[in-house]
C-alpha positions as semicolon CSV with decimal commas, in nm:
position;residue;x (nm);y (nm);z (nm)
1;X;6,221;-0,386;1,323
2;X;5,886;-0,318;1,488
3;X;5,592;-0,256;1,255
4;X;5,331;0,002;1,351
5;X;4,997;-0,161;1,270
6;X;4,780;0,018;1,527
7;X;4,482;0,140;1,324
8;X;4,255;0,208;1,623
9;X;4,451;0,521;1,703
10;X;4,330;0,670;1,373
11;X;3,974;0,699;1,503
12;X;4,106;0,864;1,819
13;X;4,285;1,122;1,604
14;X;3,966;1,181;1,403
15;X;3,764;1,249;1,718
16;X;4,026;1,491;1,846
17;X;4,028;1,673;1,513
18;X;3,651;1,720;1,528
19;X;3,680;1,841;1,887
20;X;3,948;2,104;1,823
21;X;3,852;2,215;1,469
22;X;3,475;2,240;1,491
23;X;3,432;2,534;1,255
24;X;3,633;2,382;0,972
25;X;3,460;2,046;1,004
26;X;3,119;2,214;1,022
27;X;3,195;2,397;0,696
28;X;3,311;2,070;0,541
29;X;2,990;1,896;0,650
30;X;2,790;2,181;0,498
31;X;2,981;2,148;0,171
32;X;2,916;1,773;0,169
33;X;2,546;1,841;0,235
34;X;2,531;2,074;-0,066
35;X;2,709;1,822;-0,287
36;X;2,484;1,539;-0,163
37;X;2,176;1,755;-0,223
38;X;2,279;1,826;-0,582
39;X;2,357;1,460;-0,645
40;X;2,023;1,353;-0,496
41;X;1,833;1,612;-0,698
42;X;2,000;1,516;-1,026
43;X;1,932;1,145;-0,972
44;X;1,576;1,205;-0,850
45;X;1,493;1,422;-1,151
46;X;1,655;1,183;-1,398
47;X;1,474;0,888;-1,242
48;X;1,142;1,074;-1,251
49;X;1,183;1,157;-1,621
50;X;1,274;0,797;-1,705
51;X;0,989;0,655;-1,496
52;X;0,747;0,903;-1,652
53;X;0,826;0,770;-2,000
54;X;0,778;0,414;-1,876
55;X;0,453;0,514;-1,706
56;X;0,330;0,657;-2,034
57;X;0,388;0,316;-2,193
58;X;0,202;0,156;-1,902
59;X;-0,086;0,397;-1,967
60;X;-0,093;0,277;-2,326
61;X;-0,090;-0,084;-2,210
62;X;-0,346;-0,015;-1,936
63;X;-0,172;-0,193;-1,647
64;X;0,144;-0,191;-1,438
65;X;0,154;-0,572;-1,431
66;X;0,426;-0,735;-1,639
67;X;0,194;-0,993;-1,800
68;X;-0,184;-1,024;-1,826
69;X;-0,339;-1,370;-1,875
70;X;-0,705;-1,355;-1,978
71;X;-0,993;-1,600;-2,009
72;X;-0,894;-1,807;-1,704
73;X;-1,095;-2,023;-1,471
74;X;-1,033;-2,012;-1,097
75;X;-0,827;-2,332;-1,113
76;X;-0,612;-2,207;-1,400
77;X;-0,545;-1,877;-1,222
78;X;-0,439;-2,063;-0,906
79;X;-0,207;-2,285;-1,110
80;X;-0,035;-1,997;-1,287
81;X;0,006;-1,793;-0,968
82;X;0,211;-2,078;-0,816
83;X;0,490;-2,055;-1,075
84;X;0,828;-1,972;-0,913
85;X;0,903;-1,693;-1,163
86;X;0,601;-1,496;-1,045
87;X;0,663;-1,253;-0,760
88;X;0,300;-1,147;-0,707
89;X;-0,034;-1,160;-0,885
90;X;-0,372;-0,985;-0,890
91;X;-0,706;-1,098;-1,031
92;X;-0,997;-0,939;-1,210
93;X;-1,338;-1,100;-1,243
94;X;-1,533;-0,960;-1,541
95;X;-1,903;-1,014;-1,608
96;X;-1,918;-0,818;-1,935
97;X;-1,827;-0,498;-2,119
98;X;-2,003;-0,167;-2,168
99;X;-2,160;-0,158;-2,515
100;X;-2,312;0,188;-2,544
101;X;-2,253;0,325;-2,898
102;X;-2,104;0,643;-2,747
103;X;-1,810;0,438;-2,615
104;X;-1,660;0,408;-2,962
105;X;-1,365;0,167;-2,984
106;X;-1,281;0,197;-2,615
107;X;-1,319;-0,121;-2,408
108;X;-1,462;-0,077;-2,057
109;X;-1,500;-0,393;-1,851
110;X;-1,783;-0,430;-1,602
111;X;-1,589;-0,599;-1,322
112;X;-1,606;-0,694;-0,957
113;X;-1,422;-0,452;-0,730
114;X;-1,070;-0,562;-0,639
115;X;-0,849;-0,308;-0,461
116;X;-0,521;-0,474;-0,559
117;X;-0,610;-0,504;-0,925
118;X;-0,747;-0,150;-0,932
119;X;-0,407;-0,022;-0,818
120;X;-0,227;-0,203;-1,101
121;X;-0,458;-0,052;-1,364
122;X;-0,442;0,295;-1,204
123;X;-0,817;0,293;-1,143
124;X;-0,859;0,401;-0,780
125;X;-1,126;0,670;-0,727
126;X;-0,983;1,010;-0,638
127;X;-1,332;1,139;-0,569
128;X;-1,558;0,916;-0,364
129;X;-1,465;0,550;-0,313
130;X;-1,482;0,202;-0,459
131;X;-1,827;0,033;-0,446
132;X;-1,919;-0,123;-0,115
133;X;-2,299;-0,147;-0,131
134;X;-2,514;-0,334;-0,386
135;X;-2,603;-0,120;-0,685
136;X;-2,305;0,114;-0,654
137;X;-2,062;0,175;-0,939
138;X;-1,734;0,364;-0,987
139;X;-1,621;0,489;-1,329
140;X;-1,339;0,685;-1,486
141;X;-1,400;1,044;-1,598
142;X;-1,342;0,968;-1,966
143;X;-1,621;0,707;-1,964
144;X;-1,848;0,939;-1,768
145;X;-1,791;1,215;-2,022
146;X;-1,868;0,981;-2,312
147;X;-2,196;0,872;-2,153
148;X;-2,296;1,213;-2,016
149;X;-2,295;1,100;-1,653
150;X;-2,320;1,376;-1,392
151;X;-2,012;1,410;-1,167
152;X;-2,198;1,390;-0,840
153;X;-2,186;1,124;-0,569
154;X;-2,519;0,941;-0,567
155;X;-2,604;1,036;-0,926
156;X;-2,806;0,773;-1,118
157;X;-2,617;0,582;-1,386
158;X;-2,785;0,390;-1,669
159;X;-2,552;0,153;-1,852
160;X;-2,591;-0,068;-2,155
161;X;-2,360;-0,366;-2,130
162;X;-2,301;-0,703;-2,295
163;X;-2,228;-1,021;-2,099
164;X;-1,974;-1,287;-2,197
165;X;-2,247;-1,477;-2,382
166;X;-2,317;-1,183;-2,614
167;X;-2,650;-1,082;-2,460
168;X;-2,713;-0,707;-2,415
169;X;-2,854;-0,565;-2,088
170;X;-2,950;-0,223;-1,955
171;X;-2,928;-0,166;-1,580
172;X;-2,940;0,117;-1,326
173;X;-2,658;0,196;-1,081
174;X;-2,564;0,463;-0,829
175;X;-2,239;0,654;-0,874
176;X;-2,009;0,625;-0,570
177;X;-1,674;0,745;-0,709
178;X;-1,463;0,834;-1,010
179;X;-1,106;0,900;-1,116
180;X;-0,920;1,074;-1,398
181;X;-0,821;0,819;-1,661
182;X;-0,567;0,908;-1,932
183;X;-0,722;0,944;-2,275
184;X;-0,471;0,699;-2,421
185;X;-0,604;0,418;-2,203
186;X;-0,759;0,178;-2,453
187;X;-0,913;-0,025;-2,170
188;X;-1,078;0,068;-1,840
189;X;-1,290;-0,085;-1,565
190;X;-1,632;-0,003;-1,426
191;X;-1,632;-0,131;-1,068
192;X;-1,933;-0,299;-0,902
193;X;-1,966;-0,513;-0,591
194;X;-1,970;-0,892;-0,587
195;X;-2,334;-0,887;-0,474
196;X;-2,430;-0,669;-0,771
197;X;-2,240;-0,899;-1,008
198;X;-2,415;-1,202;-0,862
199;X;-2,750;-1,033;-0,916
200;X;-2,669;-0,953;-1,279
201;X;-2,495;-1,284;-1,361
202;X;-2,570;-1,548;-1,096
203;X;-2,303;-1,795;-1,209
204;X;-2,020;-1,547;-1,280
205;X;-1,805;-1,700;-1,003
206;X;-1,867;-2,068;-1,082
207;X;-1,573;-2,306;-1,115
208;X;-1,610;-2,332;-1,493
209;X;-1,654;-1,959;-1,559
210;X;-1,357;-1,849;-1,772
211;X;-1,387;-1,478;-1,694
212;X;-1,075;-1,415;-1,484
213;X;-0,780;-1,198;-1,581
214;X;-0,456;-1,263;-1,396
215;X;-0,201;-0,982;-1,376
216;X;0,142;-1,108;-1,270
217;X;0,460;-0,932;-1,160
218;X;0,782;-1,122;-1,228
219;X;1,102;-1,133;-1,028
220;X;1,302;-1,050;-1,342
221;X;1,100;-0,844;-1,596
222;X;1,312;-0,931;-1,899
223;X;1,207;-1,105;-2,222
224;X;0,842;-1,098;-2,117
225;X;0,710;-1,278;-2,424
226;X;0,945;-1,572;-2,366
227;X;0,875;-1,585;-1,993
228;X;0,498;-1,562;-2,041
229;X;0,495;-1,854;-2,285
230;X;0,732;-2,055;-2,066
231;X;0,507;-2,012;-1,761
232;X;0,210;-2,145;-1,957
233;X;0,413;-2,441;-2,083
234;X;0,548;-2,523;-1,737
235;X;0,198;-2,521;-1,589
236;X;0,049;-2,726;-1,874
237;X;-0,168;-2,444;-2,012
238;X;-0,006;-2,354;-2,347
239;X;-0,336;-2,265;-2,514
240;X;-0,416;-1,960;-2,297
241;X;-0,378;-1,606;-2,432
242;X;-0,167;-1,330;-2,279
243;X;-0,032;-0,981;-2,340
244;X;0,291;-0,823;-2,211
245;X;0,356;-0,475;-2,078
246;X;0,499;-0,237;-2,337
247;X;0,704;-0,044;-2,081
248;X;0,924;-0,349;-2,017
249;X;1,010;-0,394;-2,381
250;X;1,387;-0,360;-2,424
251;X;1,349;-0,102;-2,700
252;X;1,109;0,108;-2,490
253;X;1,338;0,090;-2,186
254;X;1,636;0,197;-2,396
255;X;1,434;0,487;-2,537
256;X;1,331;0,600;-2,188
257;X;1,695;0,581;-2,079
258;X;1,801;0,796;-2,374
259;X;1,535;1,054;-2,294
260;X;1,647;1,076;-1,930
261;X;2,022;1,080;-2,002
262;X;2,048;1,462;-2,043
263;X;1,906;1,502;-1,693
264;X;2,179;1,281;-1,546
265;X;2,457;1,477;-1,723
266;X;2,483;1,753;-1,455
267;X;2,612;1,487;-1,215
268;X;2,953;1,525;-1,383
269;X;2,953;1,896;-1,304
270;X;2,849;1,820;-0,947
271;X;3,146;1,583;-0,921
272;X;3,393;1,845;-1,045
273;X;3,253;2,134;-0,843
274;X;3,203;1,922;-0,532
275;X;3,559;1,795;-0,545
276;X;3,701;2,145;-0,593
277;X;3,487;2,290;-0,316
278;X;3,572;2,025;-0,056
279;X;3,937;2,013;-0,162
280;X;3,965;2,392;-0,129
281;X;3,815;2,387;0,221
282;X;4,061;2,115;0,321
283;X;4,345;2,325;0,180
284;X;4,250;2,628;0,393
285;X;4,433;2,469;0,686
286;X;4,686;2,283;0,473
287;X;4,989;2,435;0,645
288;X;4,854;2,354;0,989
289;X;4,766;2,001;0,882
290;X;5,111;1,943;0,731
291;X;5,277;2,055;1,054
292;X;5,045;1,823;1,246
293;X;5,120;1,530;1,015
294;X;5,494;1,601;1,040
295;X;5,473;1,569;1,417
296;X;5,276;1,246;1,390
297;X;5,520;1,105;1,134
298;X;5,807;1,190;1,368
299;X;5,629;0,985;1,636
300;X;5,603;0,689;1,397
301;X;5,282;0,746;1,199
302;X;5,298;0,517;0,897
303;X;5,165;0,602;0,546
304;X;4,899;0,335;0,597
305;X;4,784;0,501;0,920
306;X;4,779;0,841;0,750
307;X;4,556;0,707;0,473
308;X;4,334;0,534;0,727
309;X;4,304;0,856;0,929
310;X;4,199;1,060;0,625
311;X;3,967;0,782;0,510
312;X;3,784;0,770;0,844
313;X;3,770;1,149;0,859
314;X;3,621;1,166;0,509
315;X;3,361;0,902;0,596
316;X;3,268;1,088;0,916
317;X;3,230;1,423;0,738
318;X;3,017;1,255;0,471
319;X;2,796;1,090;0,733
320;X;2,732;1,428;0,897
321;X;2,628;1,583;0,565
322;X;2,408;1,304;0,428
323;X;2,076;1,374;0,601
324;X;2,084;1,752;0,541
325;X;2,189;1,676;0,182
326;X;1,900;1,435;0,133
327;X;1,662;1,705;0,258
328;X;1,811;1,964;0,020
329;X;1,782;1,723;-0,274
330;X;1,424;1,630;-0,185
331;X;1,316;1,994;-0,158
332;X;1,478;2,079;-0,492
333;X;1,307;1,775;-0,644
334;X;0,974;1,880;-0,493
335;X;1,006;2,230;-0,639
336;X;1,141;2,155;-0,989
337;X;1,028;1,806;-1,096
338;X;0,655;1,900;-1,129
339;X;0,762;2,169;-1,380
340;X;0,959;1,918;-1,586
341;X;0,725;1,616;-1,571
342;X;0,381;1,751;-1,657
343;X;0,043;1,603;-1,743
344;X;0,000;1,398;-1,423
345;X;-0,274;1,441;-1,164
346;X;-0,034;1,321;-0,893
347;X;0,278;1,512;-0,794
348;X;0,556;1,340;-0,995
349;X;0,814;1,430;-0,730
350;X;0,624;1,212;-0,482
351;X;0,480;0,956;-0,724
352;X;0,824;0,853;-0,855
353;X;1,005;0,892;-0,521
354;X;1,228;0,594;-0,436
355;X;1,532;0,516;-0,221
356;X;1,772;0,432;-0,506
357;X;1,858;0,795;-0,600
358;X;1,938;0,873;-0,237
359;X;2,162;0,567;-0,208
360;X;2,340;0,658;-0,531
361;X;2,380;1,017;-0,411
362;X;2,533;0,894;-0,084
363;X;2,784;0,677;-0,271
364;X;2,880;0,961;-0,507
365;X;2,912;1,211;-0,222
366;X;3,133;0,969;-0,030
367;X;3,350;0,912;-0,336
368;X;3,382;1,287;-0,398
369;X;3,479;1,352;-0,035
370;X;3,731;1,069;-0,017
371;X;3,887;1,185;-0,343
372;X;3,932;1,531;-0,192
373;X;4,084;1,391;0,128
374;X;4,303;1,113;-0,006
375;X;4,455;1,297;-0,303
376;X;4,707;1,489;-0,085
377;X;4,833;1,164;0,071
378;X;4,990;1,060;-0,261
379;X;5,264;1,315;-0,189
380;X;5,262;1,333;0,190
381;X;5,304;0,957;0,228
382;X;5,646;0,974;0,057
383;X;5,782;1,267;0,258
384;X;5,985;1,256;0,577
385;X;5,885;1,482;0,871
386;X;6,157;1,732;0,776
387;X;6,044;1,742;0,413
388;X;5,684;1,788;0,525
389;X;5,779;2,087;0,741
390;X;5,990;2,232;0,463
391;X;5,673;2,269;0,254
392;X;5,549;2,519;0,512
393;X;5,866;2,729;0,504
394;X;5,791;3,084;0,384
395;X;5,924;3,173;0,043
396;X;6,159;3,472;0,019
397;X;5,980;3,784;-0,093
398;X;6,111;4,090;-0,266
399;X;5,983;4,436;-0,188
400;X;5,696;4,313;0,027
401;X;5,802;4,491;0,342
402;X;5,704;4,843;0,438
403;X;5,961;5,121;0,416
404;X;5,883;5,234;0,770
405;X;5,896;4,877;0,902
406;X;5,529;4,878;0,999
407;X;5,290;4,601;0,900
408;X;4,938;4,710;0,811
409;X;4,632;4,492;0,754
410;X;4,626;4,550;0,376
411;X;4,995;4,462;0,351
412;X;4,942;4,154;0,567
413;X;4,654;4,046;0,344
414;X;4,860;4,096;0,029
415;X;5,149;3,905;0,182
416;X;4,916;3,617;0,274
417;X;4,774;3,609;-0,077
418;X;5,128;3,609;-0,215
419;X;5,203;3,295;-0,017
420;X;4,874;3,131;-0,119
421;X;4,851;3,203;-0,490
422;X;4,762;2,843;-0,570
423;X;4,476;2,829;-0,320
424;X;4,350;3,168;-0,436
425;X;4,345;3,053;-0,798
426;X;4,171;2,734;-0,689
427;X;3,904;2,933;-0,507
428;X;3,841;3,144;-0,818
429;X;3,808;2,830;-1,030
430;X;3,563;2,684;-0,778
431;X;3,343;2,993;-0,785
432;X;3,344;3,005;-1,164
433;X;3,263;2,634;-1,189
434;X;2,984;2,669;-0,933
435;X;2,834;2,961;-1,127
436;X;2,860;2,758;-1,447
437;X;2,686;2,463;-1,284
438;X;2,401;2,668;-1,144
439;X;2,357;2,863;-1,467
440;X;2,353;2,545;-1,677
441;X;2,096;2,375;-1,456
442;X;1,885;2,690;-1,435
443;X;1,880;2,731;-1,815
444;X;1,784;2,365;-1,863
445;X;1,486;2,387;-1,630
446;X;1,371;2,732;-1,741
447;X;1,366;2,609;-2,102
448;X;1,113;2,342;-2,004
449;X;0,853;2,585;-1,865
450;X;0,587;2,617;-2,132
451;X;0,429;2,927;-1,978
452;X;0,740;3,131;-2,059
453;X;0,700;3,056;-2,430
454;X;0,326;3,123;-2,424
455;X;0,370;3,460;-2,252
456;X;0,643;3,577;-2,492
């Protein structure tokens, strides 16, 4: 007996189907785009909420680095940065701290400008720039408010600061930039140039000066306390001090996950509604498809080829709907996320944007589409061509004909609905589920808008 193992013909059949049924496949691609957009939006919003909680912990810690080693010499910093567990590192050279009585308990380091380190401590000027000329300084708004410094580029700045030896100084600077620093930052930096630092403390960059802070990012940010101590032991520097980022604490990560979980819940509704919507569109031409499959089965189409054909068709429809779906999800995220995640100067929809939610949305959309396509094959694969055609045979009706023998459009419509009661009921369920989904999501996001409560 000859076995039919030709799977290449399946792709030929898929291309012909797209050529001769353009409208149906266009509607299917649109449905997939809507489902993908909802998936992407749900995952983007959930990820933004979770990342916002973690960012709040980073604000409390004062850095996005996993570990901060302080009091290092240049040689010690080089030695630690070479450890294989460290993915990347940044350095901060400090010459002292601001000691004005108006600063209170807040620690502000007078440090040499370093673009990379400034990014990890969220201290990049949003107005003006980092210092480039001798005598220039950049500060955060909270420090400027405490010291009564005028928010104007070129404004004079008088600072009282204490060097690492405990000696107090008072010096004049010129303001070149500032940024908004969260009030829960317990530490901050006042940026000056290397030339200015050398003028204030001539030997700040000597080999024996232990004024460096090394911020490291690990390949695997788990058990930070253990890893930080192990790195020091491996490099022969067990006596050095360090701190670890609060946002990578297991308890904090679990708490952030719990806070974001309600925003991921609508994905289940998207799965149900997406499946019903795509499945219903596929069922619109179910009779025509069954007749087509019966002819192919009569020519020798095997159940394996039928599954392969529907699999490739589902993948193709999904591929056509992915990019429009990503755009829909991004626009929804851009419109709604800033109303859910508040208190940030940056747009949270852009600040927390990453590729992972889009990849997860693509996988879920593909799974939903394949489920809608492959579910009918569980029955069709076991049927002979004659049994497949018998499914399309009209059922006997009673009293459906007209007394005068004429067929009118209303009677034809009623007769069609009578033969498609299952699909009609399915369409009603889809609409109700879609309304439920949209209403649920709308109520969740409206409840988070504070202005509605204030205006009531």
